[in-house]
Short mmCIF file of C-alpha atoms in Angstrom, two decimals:
data_model
loop_
_atom_site.label_atom_id
_atom_site.label_comp_id
_atom_site.label_asym_id
_atom_site.label_seq_id
_atom_site.Cartn_x
_atom_site.Cartn_y
_atom_site.Cartn_z
CA MET A 174 58.05 -95.35 31.78
CA PRO A 175 55.23 -92.70 31.79
CA TYR A 176 51.68 -93.47 30.84
CA PRO A 177 51.26 -92.92 27.10
CA PHE A 178 48.03 -90.89 27.39
CA ALA A 179 48.98 -88.71 30.32
CA CYS A 180 48.62 -84.85 29.76
CA GLU A 181 51.61 -82.65 30.18
CA ARG A 182 51.22 -80.10 33.00
CA PRO A 183 51.38 -76.46 31.69
CA ARG A 184 54.32 -74.42 32.63
CA PRO A 185 53.61 -71.51 35.05
CA GLY A 186 55.77 -69.04 33.13
CA LEU A 187 53.97 -69.56 29.83
CA PHE A 188 50.54 -68.90 31.40
CA LEU A 189 51.78 -65.65 32.94
CA TRP A 190 53.10 -64.42 29.63
CA SER A 191 49.74 -65.15 27.98
CA LEU A 192 47.89 -63.05 30.55
CA LEU A 193 50.26 -60.14 30.01
CA ALA A 194 49.77 -60.34 26.22
CA VAL A 195 45.95 -60.27 26.54
CA ALA A 196 46.11 -57.30 28.95
CA ALA A 197 48.39 -55.41 26.56
CA LEU A 198 46.03 -56.14 23.66
CA LEU A 199 43.00 -54.81 25.61
CA ALA A 200 44.91 -51.72 26.65
CA GLY A 201 45.73 -50.95 23.02
CA CYS A 202 42.05 -51.17 21.95
CA SER A 203 40.66 -48.78 24.62
CA ARG A 204 39.89 -45.10 23.62
CA PRO A 205 42.25 -42.43 24.84
CA GLU A 206 40.90 -39.74 27.11
CA PRO A 207 39.70 -36.65 25.14
CA PRO A 208 41.85 -33.57 25.43
CA PRO A 209 40.47 -30.77 27.57
CA GLU A 210 38.29 -28.31 25.70
CA PRO A 211 40.24 -25.18 24.77
CA VAL A 212 39.41 -21.91 26.47
CA ARG A 213 37.90 -19.69 23.76
CA SER A 214 38.55 -16.00 23.45
CA VAL A 215 35.40 -13.90 22.95
CA LYS A 216 34.59 -10.26 22.28
CA LEU A 217 32.28 -8.68 24.81
CA LEU A 218 30.07 -5.63 24.74
CA THR A 219 28.40 -3.85 27.60
CA VAL A 220 24.66 -3.38 27.28
CA GLY A 221 23.61 0.25 27.45
CA VAL A 222 20.69 2.53 26.63
CA GLY A 223 20.86 4.70 23.52
CA ALA A 224 18.65 6.66 21.15
CA MET A 225 16.98 4.92 18.23
CA GLN A 226 17.50 6.21 14.72
CA THR A 227 14.71 4.36 12.90
CA ARG A 228 12.18 6.43 10.93
CA LEU A 229 9.61 4.56 8.89
CA GLU A 230 9.47 5.94 5.37
CA TYR A 231 6.93 5.12 2.67
CA ALA A 232 7.03 5.74 -1.06
CA GLY A 233 4.08 7.79 -2.28
CA GLU A 234 2.77 9.65 -5.30
CA VAL A 235 1.56 13.22 -5.78
CA ARG A 236 -2.04 13.26 -6.99
CA ALA A 237 -4.75 15.84 -7.52
CA ARG A 238 -7.25 16.01 -4.71
CA VAL A 239 -10.06 15.86 -7.28
CA GLU A 240 -9.71 13.79 -10.45
CA SER A 241 -12.67 13.76 -12.84
CA ARG A 242 -13.48 10.87 -15.15
CA LEU A 243 -15.37 12.50 -18.01
CA GLY A 244 -17.59 10.56 -20.41
CA PHE A 245 -20.35 11.13 -22.93
CA ARG A 246 -23.92 11.36 -21.65
CA VAL A 247 -25.11 9.42 -24.70
CA ALA A 248 -23.90 6.29 -26.47
CA GLY A 249 -22.20 6.31 -29.84
CA LYS A 250 -19.03 5.89 -31.86
CA ILE A 251 -16.07 8.18 -31.17
CA VAL A 252 -14.97 9.93 -34.34
CA GLN A 253 -12.46 12.39 -32.87
CA ARG A 254 -10.31 12.94 -29.76
CA SER A 255 -8.89 16.43 -29.40
CA VAL A 256 -6.55 16.10 -26.38
CA GLU A 257 -3.47 14.07 -25.49
CA LEU A 258 -2.10 12.67 -22.26
CA GLY A 259 -0.50 15.38 -20.12
CA GLN A 260 -2.17 18.25 -21.99
CA ARG A 261 -3.63 21.16 -20.04
CA VAL A 262 -7.28 21.95 -20.69
CA LYS A 263 -9.59 24.86 -19.89
CA PRO A 264 -13.32 24.95 -19.09
CA GLY A 265 -15.38 24.59 -22.26
CA GLN A 266 -12.54 23.07 -24.31
CA ALA A 267 -13.58 20.21 -26.63
CA LEU A 268 -12.19 16.82 -25.62
CA ALA A 269 -13.84 14.30 -27.96
CA GLN A 270 -16.67 13.96 -30.48
CA LEU A 271 -19.23 11.23 -31.19
CA ASP A 272 -20.85 10.55 -34.55
CA PRO A 273 -23.91 12.92 -34.36
CA GLN A 274 -25.77 11.64 -37.44
CA ASP A 275 -28.44 9.60 -35.63
CA TYR A 276 -29.04 12.30 -33.03
CA ALA A 277 -29.32 14.98 -35.71
CA LEU A 278 -31.98 12.95 -37.51
CA ALA A 279 -33.88 12.43 -34.26
CA ALA A 280 -33.76 16.16 -33.55
CA GLU A 281 -35.10 16.92 -37.03
CA ALA A 282 -37.96 14.45 -36.50
CA ALA A 283 -38.76 16.11 -33.18
CA ARG A 284 -38.92 19.52 -34.84
CA ALA A 285 -41.31 18.13 -37.45
CA GLN A 286 -43.54 16.86 -34.68
CA VAL A 287 -43.58 20.33 -33.19
CA VAL A 288 -44.75 21.79 -36.50
CA ALA A 289 -47.53 19.17 -36.79
CA ALA A 290 -48.63 19.72 -33.20
CA THR A 291 -48.68 23.48 -33.75
CA THR A 292 -50.95 23.06 -36.78
CA GLN A 293 -53.34 20.86 -34.80
CA ARG A 294 -53.41 23.34 -31.98
CA ASP A 295 -54.14 26.26 -34.34
CA LEU A 296 -56.95 24.31 -36.00
CA ALA A 297 -58.49 23.44 -32.64
CA ALA A 298 -58.21 27.09 -31.55
CA ALA A 299 -60.02 28.29 -34.70
CA ASP A 300 -62.78 25.74 -34.18
CA PHE A 301 -63.22 26.79 -30.60
CA LYS A 302 -63.45 30.49 -31.61
CA ARG A 303 -66.10 29.76 -34.25
CA TYR A 304 -68.16 27.59 -31.92
CA ALA A 305 -67.94 30.24 -29.24
CA GLN A 306 -69.59 32.72 -31.63
CA LEU A 307 -72.28 30.18 -32.48
CA LYS A 308 -72.92 29.67 -28.78
CA ASP A 309 -73.35 33.41 -28.33
CA GLN A 310 -76.09 33.26 -31.05
CA ASN A 311 -77.63 30.18 -29.37
CA PHE A 312 -77.08 28.02 -32.45
CA ILE A 313 -75.26 25.30 -30.43
CA SER A 314 -75.51 23.95 -26.96
CA GLY A 315 -73.05 24.59 -24.15
CA ALA A 316 -71.97 20.94 -24.18
CA GLU A 317 -70.79 21.22 -27.79
CA LEU A 318 -68.69 24.26 -26.92
CA GLU A 319 -67.14 22.37 -23.99
CA ARG A 320 -66.13 19.53 -26.33
CA ARG A 321 -64.36 22.02 -28.62
CA GLU A 322 -62.62 23.53 -25.63
CA ALA A 323 -61.38 20.08 -24.53
CA THR A 324 -60.10 19.41 -28.05
CA LEU A 325 -58.16 22.68 -27.93
CA LYS A 326 -56.62 21.81 -24.57
CA ALA A 327 -55.55 18.38 -25.85
CA ALA A 328 -53.99 19.93 -28.93
CA GLN A 329 -52.09 22.42 -26.74
CA ALA A 330 -50.82 19.58 -24.53
CA THR A 331 -49.66 17.66 -27.57
CA LEU A 332 -47.79 20.75 -28.75
CA ASP A 333 -46.10 21.19 -25.36
CA GLN A 334 -45.01 17.56 -25.41
CA ALA A 335 -43.59 17.88 -28.91
CA ARG A 336 -41.67 20.98 -27.93
CA ALA A 337 -40.19 19.22 -24.87
CA GLN A 338 -39.24 16.24 -27.02
CA ALA A 339 -37.56 18.52 -29.53
CA SER A 340 -35.63 20.26 -26.75
CA SER A 341 -34.50 16.89 -25.38
CA GLN A 342 -33.36 15.72 -28.79
CA GLY A 343 -31.46 18.96 -29.19
CA ASN A 344 -29.65 18.28 -25.94
CA GLN A 345 -28.88 14.75 -27.07
CA THR A 346 -27.22 16.16 -30.16
CA ALA A 347 -25.16 18.55 -28.02
CA TYR A 348 -24.11 15.68 -25.76
CA THR A 349 -22.23 14.08 -28.67
CA ARG A 350 -19.54 16.72 -28.05
CA LEU A 351 -17.53 16.12 -24.87
CA VAL A 352 -16.18 19.33 -23.31
CA SER A 353 -14.20 19.97 -20.15
CA ASP A 354 -16.05 21.68 -17.33
CA VAL A 355 -12.90 22.27 -15.24
CA ALA A 356 -9.32 23.46 -15.68
CA GLY A 357 -6.65 20.84 -15.20
CA VAL A 358 -4.33 18.28 -16.75
CA VAL A 359 -5.28 15.19 -18.73
CA THR A 360 -3.99 12.23 -16.70
CA GLY A 361 -5.63 9.37 -18.57
CA ILE A 362 -7.16 8.35 -21.90
CA ASP A 363 -9.69 5.52 -21.61
CA ALA A 364 -11.15 5.44 -25.15
CA GLU A 365 -9.86 5.98 -28.67
CA PRO A 366 -11.45 7.11 -31.98
CA GLY A 367 -13.43 4.34 -33.64
CA GLN A 368 -14.48 2.84 -30.33
CA VAL A 369 -18.20 2.52 -29.52
CA VAL A 370 -18.89 3.62 -25.95
CA THR A 371 -21.96 3.52 -23.78
CA ALA A 372 -23.41 6.48 -21.93
CA GLY A 373 -21.27 7.34 -18.92
CA SER A 374 -18.21 5.29 -19.92
CA PRO A 375 -14.99 7.14 -18.93
CA VAL A 376 -13.20 8.63 -21.92
CA VAL A 377 -10.79 11.20 -20.45
CA ARG A 378 -9.46 11.66 -16.92
CA ILE A 379 -8.63 15.18 -15.78
CA ALA A 380 -6.77 16.15 -12.61
CA GLN A 381 -8.28 19.42 -11.54
CA ASP A 382 -6.09 22.37 -10.67
CA GLY A 383 -5.90 23.21 -6.98
CA ALA A 384 -4.98 21.26 -3.87
CA ARG A 385 -2.66 18.26 -4.08
CA ASP A 386 -2.37 15.09 -2.01
CA VAL A 387 0.49 12.71 -1.31
CA VAL A 388 -0.93 9.20 -1.40
CA PHE A 389 0.87 6.19 0.11
CA SER A 390 -0.04 2.85 1.68
CA VAL A 391 0.75 1.50 5.15
CA PRO A 392 0.47 -2.09 6.48
CA GLU A 393 -2.24 -3.23 8.84
CA ASP A 394 -0.03 -3.17 11.94
CA LYS A 395 0.79 0.53 11.44
CA VAL A 396 -2.52 2.04 10.28
CA GLY A 397 -3.85 2.15 13.85
CA LEU A 398 -1.17 4.69 14.79
CA ILE A 399 -2.09 7.18 12.06
CA ARG A 400 -4.80 9.76 12.73
CA VAL A 401 -6.30 12.57 10.68
CA GLY A 402 -4.43 15.80 11.32
CA GLN A 403 -1.07 14.25 12.22
CA ALA A 404 2.06 15.79 10.73
CA VAL A 405 3.88 14.05 7.91
CA GLN A 406 7.23 15.08 6.50
CA VAL A 407 7.47 14.77 2.72
CA ARG A 408 10.59 14.84 0.58
CA SER A 409 10.97 14.51 -3.15
CA TRP A 410 12.63 11.50 -4.69
CA SER A 411 14.66 13.80 -6.94
CA GLY A 412 16.05 15.74 -3.97
CA GLY A 413 15.43 19.15 -2.49
CA ASP A 414 14.21 20.37 0.86
CA ALA A 415 11.54 18.45 2.72
CA PHE A 416 8.15 20.05 3.33
CA ALA A 417 5.36 19.40 5.79
CA GLY A 418 1.90 17.97 5.25
CA ARG A 419 -1.07 16.82 7.30
CA VAL A 420 -2.96 13.54 7.17
CA ARG A 421 -6.27 14.30 5.43
CA ASP A 422 -7.80 10.85 5.11
CA VAL A 423 -7.12 7.25 6.17
CA ALA A 424 -8.85 4.43 4.28
CA ALA A 425 -11.49 2.62 6.31
CA SER A 426 -10.85 -0.73 4.58
CA ALA A 427 -7.80 -2.49 3.17
CA ASP A 428 -7.01 -2.76 -0.51
CA PRO A 429 -8.33 -6.15 -1.69
CA VAL A 430 -5.08 -6.96 -3.52
CA THR A 431 -2.24 -5.53 -1.40
CA ARG A 432 -4.11 -5.67 1.96
CA THR A 433 -2.69 -2.25 2.84
CA PHE A 434 -4.46 0.96 3.82
CA VAL A 435 -4.27 4.13 1.71
CA VAL A 436 -3.29 7.34 3.50
CA LYS A 437 -3.80 10.78 1.91
CA VAL A 438 -1.69 13.72 3.07
CA ALA A 439 -2.68 17.27 2.16
CA VAL A 440 0.27 19.34 0.90
CA GLU A 441 0.37 22.94 -0.25
CA GLY A 442 2.90 25.47 -1.44
CA PRO A 443 5.18 26.07 -4.41
CA GLN A 444 7.58 23.32 -3.33
CA VAL A 445 5.03 20.55 -4.04
CA PRO A 446 6.34 18.34 -6.91
CA ALA A 447 4.45 17.90 -10.13
CA LEU A 448 1.53 15.51 -10.52
CA GLY A 449 2.61 11.90 -10.58
CA ALA A 450 5.98 12.61 -8.97
CA THR A 451 7.41 10.03 -6.56
CA VAL A 452 7.93 11.25 -3.00
CA TYR A 453 8.81 9.79 0.37
CA ALA A 454 6.45 10.26 3.31
CA LEU A 455 7.73 10.08 6.90
CA PRO A 456 4.78 10.02 9.35
CA GLU A 457 5.83 11.46 12.68
CA ALA A 458 3.50 9.02 14.45
CA LEU A 459 5.60 6.10 13.15
CA SER A 460 9.01 7.62 13.92
CA HIS A 461 11.13 6.04 16.69
CA ALA A 462 13.96 8.56 16.40
CA GLY A 463 15.19 9.66 19.82
CA VAL A 464 13.44 6.90 21.76
CA GLN A 465 15.73 5.41 24.42
CA ALA A 466 16.15 1.66 24.06
CA ILE A 467 18.57 -1.26 24.31
CA LYS A 468 20.14 -2.37 21.03
CA LEU A 469 22.35 -5.32 20.16
CA PRO A 470 24.14 -6.26 16.95
CA THR A 471 22.63 -9.23 15.17
CA SER A 472 25.92 -11.13 15.60
CA ALA A 473 25.20 -11.35 19.35
CA LEU A 474 21.88 -13.14 18.84
CA ARG A 475 21.26 -16.83 18.38
CA GLN A 476 18.24 -19.07 18.11
CA GLU A 477 17.46 -21.30 21.07
CA GLY A 478 14.47 -23.41 20.11
CA GLN A 479 11.67 -20.95 19.39
CA ALA A 480 13.28 -18.18 21.44
CA THR A 481 16.10 -15.72 20.84
CA ALA A 482 19.00 -15.80 23.28
CA VAL A 483 22.40 -14.23 24.01
CA TRP A 484 25.46 -15.38 25.97
CA VAL A 485 25.94 -13.45 29.21
CA TYR A 486 29.47 -13.34 30.64
CA ASP A 487 29.93 -14.18 34.34
CA GLU A 488 33.01 -12.34 35.53
CA ALA A 489 33.29 -14.29 38.78
CA SER A 490 33.66 -17.69 37.12
CA GLY A 491 34.84 -16.59 33.68
CA THR A 492 32.06 -18.62 32.02
CA VAL A 493 29.04 -17.84 29.87
CA ARG A 494 25.39 -18.61 30.42
CA SER A 495 22.41 -18.45 28.07
CA GLN A 496 19.87 -15.65 28.49
CA THR A 497 16.66 -15.48 26.43
CA VAL A 498 15.57 -12.05 25.23
CA LYS A 499 12.47 -10.58 23.56
CA LEU A 500 13.00 -8.41 20.52
CA ALA A 501 10.80 -5.41 19.74
CA THR A 502 11.92 -4.25 16.31
CA ALA A 503 15.00 -3.46 14.24
CA ASP A 504 16.96 -0.23 14.17
CA GLY A 505 19.16 -0.25 11.11
CA ASN A 506 21.49 -3.23 11.42
CA GLU A 507 20.80 -3.68 15.13
CA ALA A 508 18.01 -5.44 17.01
CA VAL A 509 16.02 -3.62 19.67
CA VAL A 510 15.65 -5.63 22.87
CA ALA A 511 12.38 -5.20 24.76
CA GLU A 512 12.92 -7.68 27.62
CA GLY A 513 15.60 -9.92 29.08
CA LEU A 514 18.60 -7.59 29.49
CA ALA A 515 19.50 -4.76 31.83
CA PRO A 516 22.01 -1.96 31.23
CA GLY A 517 25.51 -2.88 32.37
CA THR A 518 25.24 -6.56 31.46
CA ARG A 519 28.18 -7.90 29.43
CA VAL A 520 27.27 -10.19 26.54
CA VAL A 521 29.25 -12.01 23.87
CA ALA A 522 29.28 -10.00 20.63
CA THR A 523 30.56 -12.57 18.10
CA GLY A 524 31.04 -16.31 17.75
CA VAL A 525 27.93 -17.19 19.72
CA HIS A 526 27.29 -20.42 17.80
CA VAL A 527 30.46 -22.19 19.04
CA LEU A 528 29.83 -21.72 22.75
CA SER A 529 28.00 -23.93 25.25
CA PRO A 530 26.45 -23.23 28.65
CA GLY A 531 29.03 -23.00 31.42
CA GLN A 532 31.96 -22.91 29.01
CA LYS A 533 35.01 -21.07 30.25
CA VAL A 534 36.15 -18.18 28.07
CA THR A 535 38.67 -15.39 28.04
CA ILE A 536 38.12 -11.82 26.96
CA TYR A 537 39.67 -10.93 23.63
CA GLN A 538 42.14 -8.07 23.81
CA PRO A 539 43.38 -6.20 20.70
CA LYS A 540 47.10 -6.52 20.16
CA THR A 541 47.80 -2.83 19.53
CA PRO A 542 46.68 0.29 21.43
CA GLU A 543 45.16 1.68 18.23
CA ALA A 544 43.01 -1.42 17.79
CA GLN A 545 42.01 -1.26 21.46
CA ALA A 546 40.83 2.34 21.05
CA ALA A 547 38.91 1.46 17.89
CA ALA A 548 37.23 -1.47 19.62
CA ASN A 549 36.22 0.71 22.54
CA SER A 550 34.75 3.38 20.26
CA ALA A 551 32.86 0.78 18.20
CA ALA A 552 31.28 -0.96 21.18
CA PRO A 553 27.53 -0.54 20.56
CA ALA A 554 25.13 0.80 23.11
CA SER A 555 21.74 -0.92 23.48
CA GLN A 556 18.25 0.26 22.73
CA ALA A 557 14.68 -0.99 23.37
CA GLN A 558 11.22 0.22 22.88
#
């Protein structure tokens, strides 16, 4: 009879089956091996040197070389304006009129002072003549005659002053009428009838007939390339043949609002558009047309940290590697490469954001001969400054 508390010895077969079940459970929980990364097909382009097409063009305006801002030489209230915006004027033509009432009264008072001073001068002259006769008869002393002579001189000076004052008041009255001293076109009206203006305040702006300028603005990084005398090609916004001009003036300081520099181009000839017309100026100093450089489409570029990079294809291994490049400028829809690539290098043209360093790739081939020919003809050449 066995001992009642004795443990039963485990069976060897049951323990083996338990180990197999645990191993199978662990095998089912482990991750499967990832599938191999697929070999991507990429489009390549061969880096080459080509001519740039970029020509910097700026919008400008045709202006008169001399524009006068005319105003009254005296203060007063405007009672009449005789010209309108865009009207042609001639020298001597009336432009505006001030209320002359106060100046007319002042001129009349000045004339009255002239009459009074003339009377005083005549009286002093008569006294001097009479005392001169008395001196000849030795009835008066020489000192008394000298006093009469001094009185006459003072009266004459007072008369001269009154006459000058009357002349000045007459001019003041004439200044209440604003007239044009040049021939040109009215380009601005700065005051209207009923408005009280001070002396010198602009009332009418006139663009004088004669030479014309094309005025446009350039940014700070380009103004250093423009010099007086350089050629500038100008074309009208409305169409027509382009005509040539020369840089006449470059602003010495930037505009306080736009921070750009004003450039004035002298233009002459019958083809010059009307005043105020919009034109396009193409400075030859800022043109890159014809410069040989390396160009890449923007689809071939990617950002690598703070640098710009491209994928370079290694034909020996069939993989790609990253190559940083330095860009100079843009030429249309292409980027101009200044450093980092040499002609003949093959780079990936599209799909650059799905590749990784050392990844194996295949070269994409068009399915039809027509597509192959089109791809070959569209392969861009490269361009750099």
